[in-house]
Amino acid sequence: MGIKTKFCAVCGKEGKSLIDSKCPECFFKSLKIDLPKKIILYACPICDAVFYNGIWYESPESHEEFFIKAILEKLKLPQGVELDDIKILQTGKEGRVELDISIKGNRFTAVIPVELYITDKVCKTDAAKKRGAYEGILQLRGDLKKIESAIAQIPTTNILEIENLRAGKDVYFLDVDSLRDAVAKLKHNFRIEIKQSAKAYSWDKTKNKPKYKITILARFL
């Protein structure tokens, strides 16, 4: 008994690889790809950081990679369809996304309209800088050359300002973790004497305890 020949229910073409009784070409023509009509990204207008899934990502190479991440999270493809590549062809109201897909080893390209917007939202770091808010002070005292060398080793991302004083420098940090990281680096690279103090300035309602501003005095020996 010979092998039963299969034909596409739509175009009648003979083929071995049928999906829902259709050849890959006809299946592709009837394919429904679920994507949201609109995707909005939030980017800081000051530093260009991107807010994605509750996290700020600093200095991304491009916003396109975050649009692609959002598309991958929301994309739904039928069984038997594999995604090969995604390209952002255009953003804005006339946004378009190009999907390269494979169906039974046959490659196809679908262009889908998706509105892709970037909306301004000031990041946490720049918002704190605009308010002049800080959580910690690093007071550098002693040899001025060592102080200058130490300043050069501290990342400036979470520094609000550096105040020049006759006795040294005061470095104002936006968060305590950045302050402690800076102190740990200085302790590794210099001989310093450390003194720490804390002053309550507010009440944390969520944790039901005071908020403190930390001051660390680092004297170079």
C-alpha positions as a LaTeX table, in Angstrom:
\begin{tabular}{lrrr}
\hline
Residue & $x$ (\AA) & $y$ (\AA) & $z$ (\AA) \\
\hline
Met1 & 0.00 & 0.00 & 0.00 \\
Gly2 & 1.50 & 3.35 & $-1.03$ \\
Ile3 & 2.03 & 6.36 & 1.19 \\
Lys4 & $-1.05$ & 8.57 & 1.33 \\
Thr5 & $-0.41$ & 11.94 & $-0.31$ \\
Lys6 & $-1.25$ & 15.05 & 1.73 \\
Phe7 & $-2.65$ & 18.22 & 0.22 \\
Cys8 & $-3.14$ & 21.70 & 1.65 \\
Ala9 & $-6.83$ & 22.28 & 2.42 \\
Val10 & $-6.54$ & 25.89 & 1.24 \\
Cys11 & $-4.39$ & 25.96 & $-1.92$ \\
Gly12 & $-4.36$ & 22.25 & $-2.75$ \\
Lys13 & $-0.57$ & 22.08 & $-2.89$ \\
Glu14 & 0.94 & 18.70 & $-2.13$ \\
Gly15 & 3.14 & 18.66 & 0.94 \\
Lys16 & 4.41 & 16.51 & 3.76 \\
Ser17 & 4.58 & 19.25 & 6.40 \\
Leu18 & 1.01 & 20.37 & 7.04 \\
Ile19 & $-0.22$ & 22.32 & 10.06 \\
Asp20 & $-3.97$ & 22.20 & 10.72 \\
Ser21 & $-4.32$ & 20.72 & 7.21 \\
Lys22 & $-2.54$ & 23.74 & 5.71 \\
Cys23 & 0.84 & 24.12 & 4.05 \\
Pro24 & 3.32 & 26.44 & 5.86 \\
Glu25 & 2.59 & 29.28 & 3.38 \\
Cys26 & $-1.18$ & 29.17 & 3.86 \\
Phe27 & $-0.80$ & 28.64 & 7.60 \\
Phe28 & 1.37 & 31.79 & 7.73 \\
Lys29 & $-1.25$ & 33.80 & 5.82 \\
Ser30 & $-3.90$ & 32.85 & 8.40 \\
Leu31 & $-1.54$ & 33.25 & 11.35 \\
Lys32 & $-2.65$ & 35.46 & 14.23 \\
Ile33 & 0.17 & 36.89 & 16.33 \\
Asp34 & $-0.89$ & 38.37 & 19.67 \\
Leu35 & 0.91 & 41.60 & 20.54 \\
Pro36 & $-0.28$ & 44.64 & 22.50 \\
Lys37 & $-1.36$ & 47.61 & 20.41 \\
Lys38 & 0.80 & 49.95 & 22.48 \\
Ile39 & 4.03 & 49.70 & 24.52 \\
Ile40 & 5.28 & 52.60 & 26.64 \\
Leu41 & 8.81 & 52.94 & 28.05 \\
Tyr42 & 9.79 & 55.45 & 30.72 \\
Ala43 & 13.18 & 57.16 & 30.31 \\
Cys44 & 14.84 & 59.81 & 32.45 \\
Pro45 & 15.16 & 63.07 & 30.45 \\
Ile46 & 18.30 & 63.96 & 32.44 \\
Cys47 & 20.48 & 60.83 & 32.32 \\
Asp48 & 18.52 & 58.68 & 29.81 \\
Ala49 & 18.15 & 55.79 & 32.29 \\
Val50 & 15.23 & 53.46 & 31.47 \\
Phe51 & 12.59 & 52.33 & 33.99 \\
Tyr52 & 11.68 & 48.70 & 33.26 \\
Asn53 & 9.82 & 46.20 & 35.45 \\
Gly54 & 10.28 & 48.40 & 38.50 \\
Ile55 & 14.05 & 48.91 & 38.06 \\
Trp56 & 16.06 & 51.85 & 36.71 \\
Tyr57 & 18.72 & 50.79 & 34.19 \\
Glu58 & 21.45 & 53.41 & 33.82 \\
Ser59 & 22.88 & 54.52 & 30.47 \\
Pro60 & 21.43 & 51.86 & 28.16 \\
Glu61 & 23.00 & 51.55 & 24.71 \\
Ser62 & 19.58 & 52.11 & 23.16 \\
His63 & 15.91 & 52.08 & 24.07 \\
Glu64 & 15.32 & 49.48 & 21.36 \\
Glu65 & 16.57 & 46.60 & 23.53 \\
Phe66 & 13.91 & 47.42 & 26.15 \\
Phe67 & 11.16 & 47.55 & 23.55 \\
Ile68 & 12.30 & 44.10 & 22.40 \\
Lys69 & 12.26 & 42.79 & 25.99 \\
Ala70 & 8.71 & 44.08 & 26.44 \\
Ile71 & 7.62 & 42.48 & 23.16 \\
Leu72 & 9.17 & 39.12 & 24.12 \\
Glu73 & 7.30 & 39.17 & 27.43 \\
Lys74 & 3.94 & 39.79 & 25.76 \\
Leu75 & 4.38 & 37.89 & 22.48 \\
Lys76 & 2.20 & 34.82 & 21.98 \\
Leu77 & 2.86 & 32.52 & 19.04 \\
Pro78 & 0.76 & 29.48 & 18.03 \\
Gln79 & 2.13 & 25.99 & 18.51 \\
Gly80 & 4.53 & 25.00 & 15.75 \\
Val81 & 5.76 & 28.56 & 15.19 \\
Glu82 & 9.27 & 29.53 & 16.34 \\
Leu83 & 10.62 & 33.06 & 16.73 \\
Asp84 & 13.99 & 33.69 & 15.06 \\
Asp85 & 14.47 & 37.44 & 15.37 \\
Ile86 & 12.82 & 40.75 & 16.26 \\
Lys87 & 13.53 & 44.16 & 14.78 \\
Ile88 & 12.08 & 47.56 & 15.62 \\
Leu89 & 11.38 & 49.23 & 12.29 \\
Gln90 & 9.77 & 52.40 & 13.59 \\
Thr91 & 8.68 & 53.95 & 16.89 \\
Gly92 & 5.88 & 56.34 & 17.76 \\
Lys93 & 2.24 & 56.23 & 16.69 \\
Glu94 & 3.21 & 54.59 & 13.38 \\
Gly95 & 5.44 & 52.05 & 15.14 \\
Arg96 & 6.17 & 48.76 & 13.37 \\
Val97 & 7.79 & 45.54 & 14.57 \\
Glu98 & 9.32 & 42.95 & 12.23 \\
Leu99 & 9.21 & 39.32 & 13.36 \\
Asp100 & 11.23 & 36.61 & 11.63 \\
Ile101 & 9.57 & 33.26 & 12.33 \\
Ser102 & 9.95 & 29.63 & 11.28 \\
Ile103 & 7.10 & 27.24 & 10.43 \\
Lys104 & 8.14 & 23.64 & 9.79 \\
Gly105 & 11.59 & 24.80 & 8.71 \\
Asn106 & 10.21 & 27.52 & 6.41 \\
Arg107 & 11.13 & 31.11 & 7.30 \\
Phe108 & 8.66 & 33.98 & 7.08 \\
Thr109 & 8.66 & 37.66 & 8.00 \\
Ala110 & 5.69 & 39.40 & 9.60 \\
Val111 & 5.44 & 43.17 & 10.07 \\
Ile112 & 3.05 & 44.13 & 12.86 \\
Pro113 & 1.88 & 47.64 & 13.81 \\
Val114 & 2.61 & 48.45 & 17.47 \\
Glu115 & 2.63 & 51.96 & 18.91 \\
Leu116 & 6.00 & 52.38 & 20.65 \\
Tyr117 & 6.39 & 55.40 & 22.91 \\
Ile118 & 9.09 & 56.78 & 25.20 \\
Thr119 & 7.73 & 58.95 & 28.02 \\
Asp120 & 9.78 & 61.22 & 30.29 \\
Lys121 & 10.10 & 60.19 & 33.93 \\
Val122 & 12.84 & 61.56 & 36.18 \\
Cys123 & 14.81 & 58.71 & 37.76 \\
Lys124 & 15.22 & 58.31 & 41.51 \\
Thr125 & 18.82 & 59.51 & 41.48 \\
Asp126 & 18.16 & 62.69 & 39.51 \\
Ala127 & 14.98 & 63.39 & 41.47 \\
Ala128 & 17.01 & 63.29 & 44.69 \\
Lys129 & 19.64 & 65.57 & 43.14 \\
Lys130 & 16.96 & 68.07 & 42.16 \\
Arg131 & 15.58 & 68.04 & 45.72 \\
Gly132 & 19.05 & 68.35 & 47.20 \\
Ala133 & 18.37 & 65.24 & 49.28 \\
Tyr134 & 21.20 & 63.17 & 50.71 \\
Glu135 & 21.51 & 60.27 & 53.16 \\
Gly136 & 25.19 & 60.28 & 53.99 \\
Ile137 & 28.29 & 62.46 & 54.26 \\
Leu138 & 31.87 & 61.29 & 53.88 \\
Gln139 & 34.22 & 63.76 & 55.56 \\
Leu140 & 37.73 & 63.39 & 54.16 \\
Arg141 & 40.47 & 64.89 & 56.31 \\
Gly142 & 44.27 & 64.82 & 56.30 \\
Asp143 & 46.79 & 64.91 & 53.46 \\
Leu144 & 45.24 & 66.84 & 50.54 \\
Lys145 & 47.02 & 64.77 & 47.87 \\
Lys146 & 45.61 & 61.58 & 49.37 \\
Ile147 & 42.17 & 63.19 & 49.52 \\
Glu148 & 42.32 & 64.11 & 45.83 \\
Ser149 & 43.46 & 60.59 & 44.98 \\
Ala150 & 40.60 & 59.15 & 47.04 \\
Ile151 & 38.01 & 61.38 & 45.35 \\
Ala152 & 39.17 & 60.13 & 41.95 \\
Gln153 & 38.44 & 56.53 & 43.02 \\
Ile154 & 34.85 & 57.17 & 44.13 \\
Pro155 & 32.09 & 56.66 & 41.49 \\
Thr156 & 30.21 & 59.93 & 41.01 \\
Thr157 & 26.84 & 58.40 & 40.08 \\
Asn158 & 25.27 & 58.70 & 43.54 \\
Ile159 & 27.13 & 61.79 & 44.73 \\
Leu160 & 25.01 & 64.90 & 45.22 \\
Glu161 & 27.90 & 67.32 & 45.68 \\
Ile162 & 31.47 & 67.68 & 46.92 \\
Glu163 & 32.13 & 70.56 & 49.28 \\
Asn164 & 35.67 & 71.95 & 49.46 \\
Leu165 & 36.79 & 72.93 & 52.95 \\
Arg166 & 40.05 & 74.20 & 54.42 \\
Ala167 & 40.44 & 70.94 & 56.35 \\
Gly168 & 39.53 & 68.66 & 53.44 \\
Lys169 & 36.37 & 67.73 & 51.56 \\
Asp170 & 32.81 & 66.70 & 52.43 \\
Val171 & 31.20 & 64.30 & 49.96 \\
Tyr172 & 27.38 & 64.16 & 50.05 \\
Phe173 & 25.88 & 60.80 & 48.98 \\
Leu174 & 22.33 & 60.18 & 47.80 \\
Asp175 & 22.18 & 56.82 & 49.60 \\
Val176 & 23.97 & 55.12 & 52.48 \\
Asp177 & 24.95 & 52.02 & 50.49 \\
Ser178 & 27.02 & 54.14 & 48.08 \\
Leu179 & 28.65 & 55.85 & 51.05 \\
Arg180 & 29.61 & 52.53 & 52.64 \\
Asp181 & 30.92 & 51.18 & 49.32 \\
Ala182 & 33.14 & 54.26 & 48.97 \\
Val183 & 34.47 & 53.84 & 52.52 \\
Ala184 & 35.22 & 50.14 & 51.92 \\
Lys185 & 37.22 & 51.07 & 48.81 \\
Leu186 & 39.18 & 53.74 & 50.68 \\
Lys187 & 39.96 & 51.34 & 53.55 \\
His188 & 41.34 & 48.90 & 51.01 \\
Asn189 & 43.59 & 51.47 & 49.31 \\
Phe190 & 44.61 & 53.83 & 52.14 \\
Arg191 & 45.51 & 53.86 & 55.80 \\
Ile192 & 42.60 & 55.75 & 57.33 \\
Glu193 & 40.98 & 56.24 & 60.70 \\
Ile194 & 37.17 & 55.95 & 60.64 \\
Lys195 & 34.57 & 57.50 & 62.93 \\
Gln196 & 30.82 & 57.21 & 62.29 \\
Ser197 & 27.82 & 59.09 & 63.64 \\
Ala198 & 24.11 & 59.09 & 62.81 \\
Lys199 & 21.34 & 61.65 & 63.14 \\
Ala200 & 17.61 & 60.90 & 62.83 \\
Tyr201 & 15.89 & 63.19 & 60.33 \\
Ser202 & 12.56 & 61.48 & 59.53 \\
Trp203 & 10.30 & 58.53 & 60.31 \\
Asp204 & 9.97 & 55.51 & 58.03 \\
Lys205 & 6.26 & 54.65 & 58.20 \\
Thr206 & 6.62 & 51.38 & 56.30 \\
Lys207 & 9.35 & 50.04 & 58.62 \\
Asn208 & 8.11 & 51.92 & 61.69 \\
Lys209 & 11.53 & 53.24 & 62.63 \\
Pro210 & 13.57 & 56.44 & 62.26 \\
Lys211 & 15.48 & 57.35 & 59.11 \\
Tyr212 & 19.08 & 58.40 & 59.69 \\
Lys213 & 21.63 & 60.53 & 57.91 \\
Ile214 & 25.03 & 58.90 & 58.33 \\
Thr215 & 28.24 & 60.88 & 58.68 \\
Ile216 & 31.57 & 59.06 & 58.35 \\
Leu217 & 34.81 & 60.86 & 59.15 \\
Ala218 & 37.80 & 59.38 & 57.29 \\
Arg219 & 41.16 & 60.75 & 58.38 \\
Phe220 & 44.18 & 59.77 & 56.27 \\
Leu221 & 47.18 & 58.61 & 58.30 \\
\hline
\end{tabular}
